[in-house]
Amino acid sequence: MALLLRFVLLCGVADFTRSLSITTPDQMIEKAKGETAYLPCKFTLSPEDQGPLDIEWLLSPADNQKVDQVIILYSGDKIYDDYYQDLKGRVHFTSSDVKSGDASINVTNLRLSDIGTYQCKVKKAPGVGNKKIQLTVLVKPSGIRCYVDGSEEIGNDFKLKCEPKEGSLPLNYEWQKLSNSQKLPTSWLSEMNSPVISVKNASTEYSGTYSCTVTNRVGSDQCQLHLNVVPPSNRAGTIAGAIVGILLALVLIGLIVFCCRKKRREEKYEKEVHHDIREDVPPPKSRTSTARSYIGSNHSSLGSMSPSNMEGYSKTQYNQVPSEDFERTPQSPTLPPAKESC
């Protein structure tokens, strides 16, 4: 009797496990930032599964500080995809008819915040099943910059550097020479997979075009640089030329300042002289009015003089009158005739 009961129970468990089954195994998926992640979840039903079909996707964030979030739900023949604000508009069922056995979803335009564990739950009473998928979002190498750190002169030491602006670790580097012999110098071979190549005692043989390729698990990027090793420059002459140039510039600046200050002083002096002129000083008389005044005074003097000394006085006095502005010819005064004595 006990054996029969155990057999019935085992058959019941077997039947229950066979009722609803998710055929997609647990897995880990790596995708690049900005790409679309396909998260599979396919299931099969049995005749015993007669209840309503419910499908639920949940996200457990990687930081473990947030509770599980429902990101999309199918229930009552309707789809609800606005539960989680961070994924709103970016998560969709891949099948137009999920009842056919495909509950897979796409997460588009991936972000670093999308990293976490996604769980697919399918329920159709009495059957229930779930699967987990670990999603990792990585950043492709991009913005690679190649440059020479140091002076590219014969005999000098400098470095070739390869720096990506962004990219998820681990990053792999590979240097190649694209011109001339297309072979890296022997001393560089130990650093051909390094972001930095140290060049010692440079020679012209090192000149050429080099490329650096940076890769990680989701992508790669490349940059190039042109190395031109030249003879040492005349540094003393360069320094002397720079000093002379600086001195000439200082002299020119000094002359400009001097000229400006001199001009300002002259303008200031002219303004001071102009303001010092007295406004109450009458204007000087003209030479014409002066001459007329002078003659008038002499006429008054002539009236009191005797005829005996009139002739000599007239010649002497009128000869002293300025003639530049005085055009009228002076005439001798007419005197009444003297009475004859009896």
PDB file of C-alpha atoms in Angstrom, residues 78 323 331:
ATOM      1  CA  LYS A  78      -3.346  43.005 -22.521  1.00  0.00           C
ATOM      2  CA  SER A 323      49.702 155.999 -42.726  1.00  0.00           C
ATOM      3  CA  GLN A 331      44.971 169.330 -45.168  1.00  0.00           C
TER       4      GLN A 331
END
